[in-house]
mmCIF file of C-alpha atoms in Angstrom:
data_model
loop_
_atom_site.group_PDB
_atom_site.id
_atom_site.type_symbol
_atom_site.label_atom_id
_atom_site.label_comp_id
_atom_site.label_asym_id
_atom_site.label_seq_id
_atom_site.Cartn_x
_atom_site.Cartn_y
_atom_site.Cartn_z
ATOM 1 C CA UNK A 1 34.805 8.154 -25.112
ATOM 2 C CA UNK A 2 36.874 10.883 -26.348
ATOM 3 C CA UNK A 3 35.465 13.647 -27.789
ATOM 4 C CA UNK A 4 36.477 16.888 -29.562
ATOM 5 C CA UNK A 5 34.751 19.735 -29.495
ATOM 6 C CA UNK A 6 34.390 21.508 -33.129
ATOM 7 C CA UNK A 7 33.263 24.493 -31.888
ATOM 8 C CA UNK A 8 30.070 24.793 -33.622
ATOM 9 C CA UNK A 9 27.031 25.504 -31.966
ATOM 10 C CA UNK A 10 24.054 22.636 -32.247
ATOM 11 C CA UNK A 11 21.022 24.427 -33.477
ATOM 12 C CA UNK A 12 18.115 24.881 -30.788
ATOM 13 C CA UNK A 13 15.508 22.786 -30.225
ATOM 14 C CA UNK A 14 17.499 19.884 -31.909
ATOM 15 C CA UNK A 15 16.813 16.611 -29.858
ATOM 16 C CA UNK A 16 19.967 15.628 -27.771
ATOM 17 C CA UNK A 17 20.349 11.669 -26.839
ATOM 18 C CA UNK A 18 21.864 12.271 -23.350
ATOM 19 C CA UNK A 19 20.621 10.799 -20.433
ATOM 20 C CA UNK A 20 18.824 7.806 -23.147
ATOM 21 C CA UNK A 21 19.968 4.112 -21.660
ATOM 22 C CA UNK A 22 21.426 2.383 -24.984
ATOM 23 C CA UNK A 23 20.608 -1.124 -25.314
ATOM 24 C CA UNK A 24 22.371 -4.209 -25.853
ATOM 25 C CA UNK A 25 22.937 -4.136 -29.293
ATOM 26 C CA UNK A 26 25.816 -4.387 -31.334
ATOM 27 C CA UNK A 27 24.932 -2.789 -33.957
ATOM 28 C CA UNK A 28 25.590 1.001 -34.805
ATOM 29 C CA UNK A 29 21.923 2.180 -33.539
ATOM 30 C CA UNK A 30 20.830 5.740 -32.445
ATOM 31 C CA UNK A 31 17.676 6.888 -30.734
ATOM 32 C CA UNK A 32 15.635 7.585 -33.515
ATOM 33 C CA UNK A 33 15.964 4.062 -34.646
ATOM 34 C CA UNK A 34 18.289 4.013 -37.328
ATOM 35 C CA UNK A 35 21.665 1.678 -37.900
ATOM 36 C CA UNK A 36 24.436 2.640 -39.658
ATOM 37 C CA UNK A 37 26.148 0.271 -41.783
ATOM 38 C CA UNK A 38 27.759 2.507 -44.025
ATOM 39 C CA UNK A 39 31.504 3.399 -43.186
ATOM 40 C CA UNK A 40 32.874 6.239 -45.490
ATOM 41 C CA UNK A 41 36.739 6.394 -44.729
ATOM 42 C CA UNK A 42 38.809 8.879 -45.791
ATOM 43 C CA UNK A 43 42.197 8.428 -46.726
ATOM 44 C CA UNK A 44 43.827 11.285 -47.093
ATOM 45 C CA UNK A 45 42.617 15.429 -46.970
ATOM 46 C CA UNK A 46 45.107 15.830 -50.148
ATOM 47 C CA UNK A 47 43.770 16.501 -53.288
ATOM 48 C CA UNK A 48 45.193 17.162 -56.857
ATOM 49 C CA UNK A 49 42.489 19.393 -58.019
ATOM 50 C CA UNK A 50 41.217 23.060 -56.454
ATOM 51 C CA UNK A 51 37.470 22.909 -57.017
ATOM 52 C CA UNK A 52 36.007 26.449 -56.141
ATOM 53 C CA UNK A 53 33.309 24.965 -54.141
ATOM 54 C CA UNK A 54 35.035 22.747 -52.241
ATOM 55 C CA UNK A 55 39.004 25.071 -51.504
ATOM 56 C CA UNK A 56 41.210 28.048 -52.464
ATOM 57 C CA UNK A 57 43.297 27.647 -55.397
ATOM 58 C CA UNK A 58 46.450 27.551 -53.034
ATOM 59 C CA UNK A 59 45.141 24.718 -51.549
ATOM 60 C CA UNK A 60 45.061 23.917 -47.744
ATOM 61 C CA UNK A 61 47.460 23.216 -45.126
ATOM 62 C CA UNK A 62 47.420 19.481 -45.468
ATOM 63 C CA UNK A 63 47.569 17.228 -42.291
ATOM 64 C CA UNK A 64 50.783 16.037 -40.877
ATOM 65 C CA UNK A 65 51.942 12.344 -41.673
ATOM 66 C CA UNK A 66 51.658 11.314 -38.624
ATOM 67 C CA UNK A 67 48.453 12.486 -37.454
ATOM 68 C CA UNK A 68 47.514 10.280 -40.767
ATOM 69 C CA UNK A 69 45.755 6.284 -39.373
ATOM 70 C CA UNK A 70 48.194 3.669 -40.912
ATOM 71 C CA UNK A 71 47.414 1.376 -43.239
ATOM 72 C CA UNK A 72 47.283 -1.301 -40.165
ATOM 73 C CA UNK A 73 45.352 1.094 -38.122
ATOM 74 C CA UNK A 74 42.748 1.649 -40.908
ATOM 75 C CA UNK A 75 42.490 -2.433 -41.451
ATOM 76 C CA UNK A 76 41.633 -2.835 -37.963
ATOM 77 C CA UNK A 77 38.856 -0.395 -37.657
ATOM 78 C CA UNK A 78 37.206 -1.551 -40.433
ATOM 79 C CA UNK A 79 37.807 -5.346 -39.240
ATOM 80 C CA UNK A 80 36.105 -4.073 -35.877
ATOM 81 C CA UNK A 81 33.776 -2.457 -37.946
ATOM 82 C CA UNK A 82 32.610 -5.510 -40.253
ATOM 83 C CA UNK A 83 33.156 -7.830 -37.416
ATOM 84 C CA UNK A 84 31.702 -6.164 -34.319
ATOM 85 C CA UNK A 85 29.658 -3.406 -35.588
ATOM 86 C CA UNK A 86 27.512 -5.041 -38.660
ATOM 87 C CA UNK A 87 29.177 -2.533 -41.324
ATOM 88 C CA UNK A 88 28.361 -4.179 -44.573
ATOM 89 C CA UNK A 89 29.159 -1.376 -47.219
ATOM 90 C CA UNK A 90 32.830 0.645 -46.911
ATOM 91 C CA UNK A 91 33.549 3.533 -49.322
ATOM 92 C CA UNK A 92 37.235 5.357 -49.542
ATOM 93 C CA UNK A 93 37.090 8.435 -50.129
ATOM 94 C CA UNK A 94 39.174 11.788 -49.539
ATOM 95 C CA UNK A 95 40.334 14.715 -50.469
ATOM 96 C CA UNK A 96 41.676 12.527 -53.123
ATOM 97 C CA UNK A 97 41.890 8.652 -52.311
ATOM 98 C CA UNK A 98 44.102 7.852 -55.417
ATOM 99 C CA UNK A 99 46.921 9.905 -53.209
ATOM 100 C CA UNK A 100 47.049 7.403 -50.655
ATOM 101 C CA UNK A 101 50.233 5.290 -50.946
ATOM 102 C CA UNK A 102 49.999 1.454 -51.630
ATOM 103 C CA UNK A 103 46.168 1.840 -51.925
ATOM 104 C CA UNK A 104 46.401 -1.657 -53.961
ATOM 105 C CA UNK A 105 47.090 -3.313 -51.625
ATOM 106 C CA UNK A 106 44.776 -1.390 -48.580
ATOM 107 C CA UNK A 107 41.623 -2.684 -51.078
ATOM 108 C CA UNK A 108 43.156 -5.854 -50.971
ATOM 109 C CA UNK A 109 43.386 -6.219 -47.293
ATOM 110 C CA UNK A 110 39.782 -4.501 -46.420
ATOM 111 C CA UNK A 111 38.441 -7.121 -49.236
ATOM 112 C CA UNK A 112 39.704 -9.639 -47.320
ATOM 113 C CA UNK A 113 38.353 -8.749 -44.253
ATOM 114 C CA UNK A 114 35.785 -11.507 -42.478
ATOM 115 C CA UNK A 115 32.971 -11.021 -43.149
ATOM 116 C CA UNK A 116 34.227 -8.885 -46.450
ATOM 117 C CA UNK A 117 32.492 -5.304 -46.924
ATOM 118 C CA UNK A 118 30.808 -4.204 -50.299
ATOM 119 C CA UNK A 119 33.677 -1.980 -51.386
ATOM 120 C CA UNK A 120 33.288 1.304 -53.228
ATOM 121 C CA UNK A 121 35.506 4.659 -53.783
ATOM 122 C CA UNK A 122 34.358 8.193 -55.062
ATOM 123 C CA UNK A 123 37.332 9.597 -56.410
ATOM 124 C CA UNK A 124 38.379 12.750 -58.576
ATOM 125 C CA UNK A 125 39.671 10.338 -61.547
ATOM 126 C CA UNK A 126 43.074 11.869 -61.958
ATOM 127 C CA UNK A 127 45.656 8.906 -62.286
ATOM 128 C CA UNK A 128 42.376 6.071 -62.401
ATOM 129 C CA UNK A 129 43.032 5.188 -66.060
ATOM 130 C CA UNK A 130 46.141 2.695 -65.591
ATOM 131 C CA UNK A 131 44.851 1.711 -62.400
ATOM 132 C CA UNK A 132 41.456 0.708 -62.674
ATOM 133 C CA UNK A 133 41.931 -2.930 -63.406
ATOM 134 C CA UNK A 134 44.214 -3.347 -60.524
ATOM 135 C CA UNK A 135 42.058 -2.314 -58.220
ATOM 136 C CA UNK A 136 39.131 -4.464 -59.758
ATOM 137 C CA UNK A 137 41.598 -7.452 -59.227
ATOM 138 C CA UNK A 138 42.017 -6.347 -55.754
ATOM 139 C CA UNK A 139 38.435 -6.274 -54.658
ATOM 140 C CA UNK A 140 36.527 -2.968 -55.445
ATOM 141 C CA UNK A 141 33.575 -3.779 -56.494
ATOM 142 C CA UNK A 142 32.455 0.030 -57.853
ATOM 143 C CA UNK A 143 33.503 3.577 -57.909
ATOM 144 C CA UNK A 144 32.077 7.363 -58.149
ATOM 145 C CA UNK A 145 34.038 10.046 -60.033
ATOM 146 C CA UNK A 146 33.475 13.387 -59.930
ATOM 147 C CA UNK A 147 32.395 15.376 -62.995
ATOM 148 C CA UNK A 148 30.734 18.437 -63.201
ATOM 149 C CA UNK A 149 31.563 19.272 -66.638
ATOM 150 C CA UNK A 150 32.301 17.583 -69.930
ATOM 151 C CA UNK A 151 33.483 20.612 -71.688
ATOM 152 C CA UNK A 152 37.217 21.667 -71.432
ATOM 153 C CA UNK A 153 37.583 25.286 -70.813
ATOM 154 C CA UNK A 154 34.279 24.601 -67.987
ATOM 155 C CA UNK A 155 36.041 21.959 -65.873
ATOM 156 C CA UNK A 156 39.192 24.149 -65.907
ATOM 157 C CA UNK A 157 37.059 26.761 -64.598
ATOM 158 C CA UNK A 158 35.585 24.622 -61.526
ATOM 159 C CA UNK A 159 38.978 22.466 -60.831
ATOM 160 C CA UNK A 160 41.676 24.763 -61.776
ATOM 161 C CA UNK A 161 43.333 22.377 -63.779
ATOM 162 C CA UNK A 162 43.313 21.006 -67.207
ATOM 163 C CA UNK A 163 42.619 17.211 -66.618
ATOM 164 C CA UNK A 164 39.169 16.385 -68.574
ATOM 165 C CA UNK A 165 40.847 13.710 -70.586
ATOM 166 C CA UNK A 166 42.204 12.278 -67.518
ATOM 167 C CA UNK A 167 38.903 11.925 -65.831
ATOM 168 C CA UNK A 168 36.917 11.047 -69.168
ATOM 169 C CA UNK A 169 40.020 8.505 -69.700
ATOM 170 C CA UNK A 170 39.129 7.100 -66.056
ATOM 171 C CA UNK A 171 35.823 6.652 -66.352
ATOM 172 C CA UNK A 172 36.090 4.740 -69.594
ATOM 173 C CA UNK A 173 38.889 2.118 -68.271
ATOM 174 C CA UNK A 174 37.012 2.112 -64.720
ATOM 175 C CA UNK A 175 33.691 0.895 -66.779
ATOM 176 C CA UNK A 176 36.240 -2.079 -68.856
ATOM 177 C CA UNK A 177 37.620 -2.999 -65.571
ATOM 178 C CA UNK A 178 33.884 -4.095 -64.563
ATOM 179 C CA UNK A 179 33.697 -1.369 -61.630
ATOM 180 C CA UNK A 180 30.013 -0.867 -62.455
ATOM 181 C CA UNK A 181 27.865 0.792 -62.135
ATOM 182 C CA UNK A 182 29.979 3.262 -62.520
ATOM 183 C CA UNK A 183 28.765 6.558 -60.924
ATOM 184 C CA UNK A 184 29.055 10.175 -61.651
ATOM 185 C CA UNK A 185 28.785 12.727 -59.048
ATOM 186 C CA UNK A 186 28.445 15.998 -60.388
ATOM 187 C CA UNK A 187 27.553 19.650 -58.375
ATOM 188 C CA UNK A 188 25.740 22.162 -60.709
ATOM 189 C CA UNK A 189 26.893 26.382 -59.722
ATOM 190 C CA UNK A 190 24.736 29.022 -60.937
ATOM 191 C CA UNK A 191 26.195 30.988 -63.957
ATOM 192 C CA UNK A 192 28.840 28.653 -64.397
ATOM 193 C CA UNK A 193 27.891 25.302 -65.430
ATOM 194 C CA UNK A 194 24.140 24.593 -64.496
ATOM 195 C CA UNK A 195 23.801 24.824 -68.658
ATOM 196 C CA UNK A 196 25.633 21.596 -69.246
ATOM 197 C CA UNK A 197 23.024 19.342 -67.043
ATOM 198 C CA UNK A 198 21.611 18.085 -70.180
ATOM 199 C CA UNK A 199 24.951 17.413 -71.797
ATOM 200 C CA UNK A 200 26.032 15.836 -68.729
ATOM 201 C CA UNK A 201 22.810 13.812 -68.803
ATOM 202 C CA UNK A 202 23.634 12.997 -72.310
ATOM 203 C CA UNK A 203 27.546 12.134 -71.448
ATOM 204 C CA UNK A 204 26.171 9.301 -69.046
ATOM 205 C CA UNK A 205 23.363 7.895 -71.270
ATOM 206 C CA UNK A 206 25.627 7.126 -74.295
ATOM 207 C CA UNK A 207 28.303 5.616 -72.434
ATOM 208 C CA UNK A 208 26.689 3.465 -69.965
ATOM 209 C CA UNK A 209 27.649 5.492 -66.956
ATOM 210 C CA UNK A 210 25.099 6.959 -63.731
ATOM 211 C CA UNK A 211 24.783 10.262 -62.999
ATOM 212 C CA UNK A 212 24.070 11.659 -59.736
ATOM 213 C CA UNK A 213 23.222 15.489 -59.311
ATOM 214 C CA UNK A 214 24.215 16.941 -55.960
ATOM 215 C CA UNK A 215 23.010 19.813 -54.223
ATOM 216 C CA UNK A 216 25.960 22.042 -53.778
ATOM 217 C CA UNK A 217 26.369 21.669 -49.679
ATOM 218 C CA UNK A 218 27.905 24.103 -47.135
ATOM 219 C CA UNK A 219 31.200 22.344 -47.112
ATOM 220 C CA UNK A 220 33.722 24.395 -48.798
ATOM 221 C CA UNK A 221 36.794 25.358 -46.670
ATOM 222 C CA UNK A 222 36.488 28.874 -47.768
ATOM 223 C CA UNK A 223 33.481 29.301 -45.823
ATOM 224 C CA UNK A 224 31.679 30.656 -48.824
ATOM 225 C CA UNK A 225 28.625 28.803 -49.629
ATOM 226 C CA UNK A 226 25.182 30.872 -50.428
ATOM 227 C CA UNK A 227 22.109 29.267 -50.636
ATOM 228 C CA UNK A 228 20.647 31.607 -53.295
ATOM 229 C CA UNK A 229 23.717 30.615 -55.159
ATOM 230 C CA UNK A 230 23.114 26.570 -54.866
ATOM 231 C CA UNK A 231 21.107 24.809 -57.660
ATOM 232 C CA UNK A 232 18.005 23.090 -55.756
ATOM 233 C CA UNK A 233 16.907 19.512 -56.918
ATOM 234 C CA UNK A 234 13.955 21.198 -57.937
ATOM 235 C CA UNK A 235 16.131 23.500 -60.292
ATOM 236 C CA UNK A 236 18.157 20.094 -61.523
ATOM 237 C CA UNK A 237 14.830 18.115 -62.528
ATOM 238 C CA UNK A 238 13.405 21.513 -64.504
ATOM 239 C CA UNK A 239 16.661 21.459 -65.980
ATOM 240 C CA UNK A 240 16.842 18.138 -67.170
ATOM 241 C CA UNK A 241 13.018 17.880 -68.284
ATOM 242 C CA UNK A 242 14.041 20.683 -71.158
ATOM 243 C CA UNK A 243 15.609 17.613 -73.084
ATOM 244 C CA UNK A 244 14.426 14.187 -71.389
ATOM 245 C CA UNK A 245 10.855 13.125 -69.620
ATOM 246 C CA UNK A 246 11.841 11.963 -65.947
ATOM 247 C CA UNK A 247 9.337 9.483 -64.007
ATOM 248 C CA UNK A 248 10.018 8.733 -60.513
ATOM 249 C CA UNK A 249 12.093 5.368 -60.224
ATOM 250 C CA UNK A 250 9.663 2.203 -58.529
ATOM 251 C CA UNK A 251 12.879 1.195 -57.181
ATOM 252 C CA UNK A 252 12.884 1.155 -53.005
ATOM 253 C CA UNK A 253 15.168 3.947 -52.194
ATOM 254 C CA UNK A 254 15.614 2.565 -48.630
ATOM 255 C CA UNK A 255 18.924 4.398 -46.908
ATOM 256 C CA UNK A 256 20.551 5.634 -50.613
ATOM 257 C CA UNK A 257 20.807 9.302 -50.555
ATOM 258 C CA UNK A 258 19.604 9.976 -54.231
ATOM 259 C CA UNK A 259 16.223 10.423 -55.679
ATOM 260 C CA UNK A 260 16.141 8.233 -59.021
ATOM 261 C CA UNK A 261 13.898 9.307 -61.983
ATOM 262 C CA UNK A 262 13.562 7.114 -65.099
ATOM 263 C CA UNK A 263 15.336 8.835 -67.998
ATOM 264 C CA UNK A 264 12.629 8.697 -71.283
ATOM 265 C CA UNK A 265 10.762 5.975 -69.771
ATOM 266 C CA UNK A 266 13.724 3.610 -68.366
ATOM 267 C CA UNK A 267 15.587 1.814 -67.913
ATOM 268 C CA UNK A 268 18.185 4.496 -67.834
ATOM 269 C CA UNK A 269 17.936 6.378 -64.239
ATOM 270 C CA UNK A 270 19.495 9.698 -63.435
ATOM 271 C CA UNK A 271 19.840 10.515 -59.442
ATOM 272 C CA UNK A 272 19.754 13.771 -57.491
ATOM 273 C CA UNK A 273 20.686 13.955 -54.022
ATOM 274 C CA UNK A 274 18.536 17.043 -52.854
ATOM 275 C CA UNK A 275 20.552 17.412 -49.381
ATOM 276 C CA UNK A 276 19.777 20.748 -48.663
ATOM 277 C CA UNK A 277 16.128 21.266 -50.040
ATOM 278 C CA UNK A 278 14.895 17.811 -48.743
ATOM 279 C CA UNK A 279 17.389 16.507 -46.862
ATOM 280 C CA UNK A 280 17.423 12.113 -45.916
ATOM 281 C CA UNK A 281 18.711 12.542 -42.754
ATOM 282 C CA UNK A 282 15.467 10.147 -41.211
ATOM 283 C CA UNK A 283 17.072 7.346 -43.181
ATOM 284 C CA UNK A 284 20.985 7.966 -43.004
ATOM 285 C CA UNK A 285 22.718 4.639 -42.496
ATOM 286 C CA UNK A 286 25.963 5.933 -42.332
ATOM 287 C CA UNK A 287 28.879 6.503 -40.062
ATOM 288 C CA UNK A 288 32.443 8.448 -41.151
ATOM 289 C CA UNK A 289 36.212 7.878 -40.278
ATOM 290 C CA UNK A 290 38.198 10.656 -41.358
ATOM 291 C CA UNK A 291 41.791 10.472 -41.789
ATOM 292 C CA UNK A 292 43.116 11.199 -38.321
ATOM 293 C CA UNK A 293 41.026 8.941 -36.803
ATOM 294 C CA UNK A 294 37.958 10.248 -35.928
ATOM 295 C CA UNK A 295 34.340 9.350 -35.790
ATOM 296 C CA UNK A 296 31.650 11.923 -37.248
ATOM 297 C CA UNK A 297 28.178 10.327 -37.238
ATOM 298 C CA UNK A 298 27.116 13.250 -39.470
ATOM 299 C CA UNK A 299 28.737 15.190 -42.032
ATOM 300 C CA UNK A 300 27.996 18.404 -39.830
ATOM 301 C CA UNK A 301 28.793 17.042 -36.558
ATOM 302 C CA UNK A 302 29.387 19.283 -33.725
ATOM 303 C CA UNK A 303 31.445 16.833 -32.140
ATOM 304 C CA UNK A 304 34.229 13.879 -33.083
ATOM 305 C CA UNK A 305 35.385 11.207 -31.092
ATOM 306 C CA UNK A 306 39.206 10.208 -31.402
ATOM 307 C CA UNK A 307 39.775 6.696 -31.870
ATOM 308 C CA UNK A 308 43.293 7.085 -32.718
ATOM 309 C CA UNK A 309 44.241 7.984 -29.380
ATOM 310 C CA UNK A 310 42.332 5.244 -27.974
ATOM 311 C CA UNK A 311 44.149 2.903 -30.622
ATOM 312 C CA UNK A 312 47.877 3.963 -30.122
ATOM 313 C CA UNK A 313 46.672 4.189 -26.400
ATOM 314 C CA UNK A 314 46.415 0.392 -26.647
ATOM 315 C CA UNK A 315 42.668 -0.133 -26.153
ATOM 316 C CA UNK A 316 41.670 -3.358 -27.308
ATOM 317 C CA UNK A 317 38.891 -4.098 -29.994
ATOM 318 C CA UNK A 318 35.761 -4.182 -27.915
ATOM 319 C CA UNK A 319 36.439 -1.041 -25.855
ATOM 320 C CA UNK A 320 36.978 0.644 -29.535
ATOM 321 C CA UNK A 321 33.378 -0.919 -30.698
ATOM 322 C CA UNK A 322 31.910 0.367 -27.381
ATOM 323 C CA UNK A 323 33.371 4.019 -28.049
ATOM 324 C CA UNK A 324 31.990 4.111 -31.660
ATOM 325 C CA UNK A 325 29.052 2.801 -30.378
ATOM 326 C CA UNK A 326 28.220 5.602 -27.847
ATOM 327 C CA UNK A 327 29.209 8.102 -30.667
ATOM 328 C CA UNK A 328 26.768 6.663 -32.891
ATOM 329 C CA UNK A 329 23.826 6.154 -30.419
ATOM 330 C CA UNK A 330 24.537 10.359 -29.756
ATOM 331 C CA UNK A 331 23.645 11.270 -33.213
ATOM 332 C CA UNK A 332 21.259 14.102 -33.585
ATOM 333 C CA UNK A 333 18.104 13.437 -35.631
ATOM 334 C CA UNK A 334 19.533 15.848 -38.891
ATOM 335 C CA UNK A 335 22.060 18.273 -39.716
ATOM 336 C CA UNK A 336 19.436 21.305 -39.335
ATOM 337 C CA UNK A 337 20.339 22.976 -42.584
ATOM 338 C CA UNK A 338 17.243 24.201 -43.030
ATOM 339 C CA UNK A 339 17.194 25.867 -39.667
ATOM 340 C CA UNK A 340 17.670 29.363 -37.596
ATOM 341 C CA UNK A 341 21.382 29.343 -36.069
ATOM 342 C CA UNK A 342 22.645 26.599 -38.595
ATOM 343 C CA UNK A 343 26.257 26.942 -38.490
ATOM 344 C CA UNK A 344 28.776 24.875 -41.048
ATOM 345 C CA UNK A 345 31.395 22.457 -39.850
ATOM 346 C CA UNK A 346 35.017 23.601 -39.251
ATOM 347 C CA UNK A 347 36.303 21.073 -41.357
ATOM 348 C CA UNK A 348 35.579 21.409 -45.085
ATOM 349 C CA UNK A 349 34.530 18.118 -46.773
ATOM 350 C CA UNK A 350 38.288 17.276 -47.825
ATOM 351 C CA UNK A 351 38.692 16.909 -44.369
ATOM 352 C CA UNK A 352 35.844 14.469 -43.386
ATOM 353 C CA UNK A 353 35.545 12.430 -46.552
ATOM 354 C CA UNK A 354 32.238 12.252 -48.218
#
């Protein structure tokens, strides 16, 4: 296994999986029984907008083409992942995905992978509009976009750029195209747009859509996140229960990162994802490629283990599975947030793909 070390310390006390015989199993297990069939691959650290919790308004310096996976190398880890691994559900993700060249025809190919993944992408919106019903026809079955605010001068604020209508415009042709549900990820920022959750509540209600709430993590490449700054779940549901009465949802929430409350009684559901306040690491079923090639079993792994080398090295398909595997049955037992000597990633979250 090849492994690169991110320089960032693991937190004391947190339970280490060395020495722990793995057994026979093909699946994606770790130590403290869970299985990851969940691949979130990201396609690309670009992105068209500069969100201020996520990177600088000049932007970052972007990865080299050809430290990038090709489209062939990214079709055959997630054949060895469907095939060899039991990976049912693949998301695309970024930076931006809708940068990715040709990414038509990548959903087309993953689609028709044996056996084929449930396919999903979170993306920004920008460009989705004329697109959408391609990619239905290709094989996604559903797609996130990011919103955190549905007034003009607001979403300027947080992206840097004026592009509402574009992402208002993508949601709409996205919901035509039958990419449903269609999901809305939005981040709320004290001072700054925690106001709108009830119009963004609103905003999803009369048009069909799902909202998701989600904590503001410590992700951002400018190394600037403050918890007293972040809006806790708890903050969210107070928020929201000024307008609408929120039950909890009877629904099983099994692996799915979001707490879902009934919206007036049902059937309309709102989700928050509290993953700093009360984090779901206990049932995480996922696994992440990011663009270069590399295997993160958390979002705030210390370590990543290359599989591009190993692929352009010539490995074949079952020492691959065996070296995602091992990096998967290594997986600590949370991210530690919460804890004394907590230290965030290098890699901001356009960089690992959410």
């Amino acid at each position: 296994m090849t492994a690169v070390d991110l320089g960032t310390p693991r937190v004391p006390g947190a339970r280490t999986t060395s020495g722990a015989p793995r057994p026979d199993d093909p699946a994606l297990i770790d130590t403290f029984g869970r299985v990851a069939t969940d691949l979130r691959v990201s396609l690309t650290d670009k992105c068209n907008l500069r969100c201020t919790y996520c990177m600088p308004a000049e932007g970052l310096d972007w990865m080299p083409g050809e430290q990038l996976l090709t489209d062939d190398e990214l079709v055959r880890l997630m054949r060895i992942a469907v095939s060899l691994l039991g990976v049912t559900d693949i998301r695309l993700t970024g930076g931006e995905p809708l940068l990715r060249p040709r990414l038509e025809q990548l959903v087309a190919r993953i689609k028709a992978l044996d056996p084929a993944p449930r396919l999903s992408m979170t993306t920004n919106g920008i460009g989705l509009a004329k697109r959408a019903q391609a990619f239905a026809d290709a094989g996604l079955d559903r797609i996130n976009v990011s919103l955190d605010s549905v007034d003009r001068a607001t979403f300027e604020r947080i992206t840097r750029r004026d592009r509402l209508r574009h992402v208002l415009d993508a949601l709409a042709a996205a919901r035509d195209a039958g990419l449903n549900p269609v999901k809305i990820n939005a981040v709320l920022m004290r001072g700054i747009n925690e106001h709108e959750a009830t119009a963004l509540l609103r905003f999803a209600l009369d048009n069909g859509y799902h909202l998701r709430f989600i904590e503001q993590m410590p992700l951002d490449a400018q190394h600037g996140w403050n918890r007293k700054e972040m809006i806790t779940a708890d903050e969210i549901l107070e928020l929201l229960g000024a307008e609408f009465t929120l039950t909890p949802s009877p629904a099983e929430r099994g692996g799915a990162p979001a707490e879902r409350w009934l919206v007036d009684g049902g059937p309309a559901e709102v989700g928050v994802i509290p993953s700093v306040s009360r984090p779901f690491c206990a049932a995480c079923e996922r696994t992440r490629l990011t663009a270069d090639g590399a295997i993160r079993s958390c979002l705030f792994s210390t370590e990543e283990t290359d599989l591009r080398a190993l692929l352009r090295g010539g490995a074949g398909d079952d020492d691959i599975a065996d070296t995602w595997r091992a990096t998967m049955w290594g997986k600590l037992a949370g991210h530690e947030i919460n804890e004394a000597g907590f230290a965030q990633p290098i890699r901001p979250m356009s960089a690992i793909g959410g």
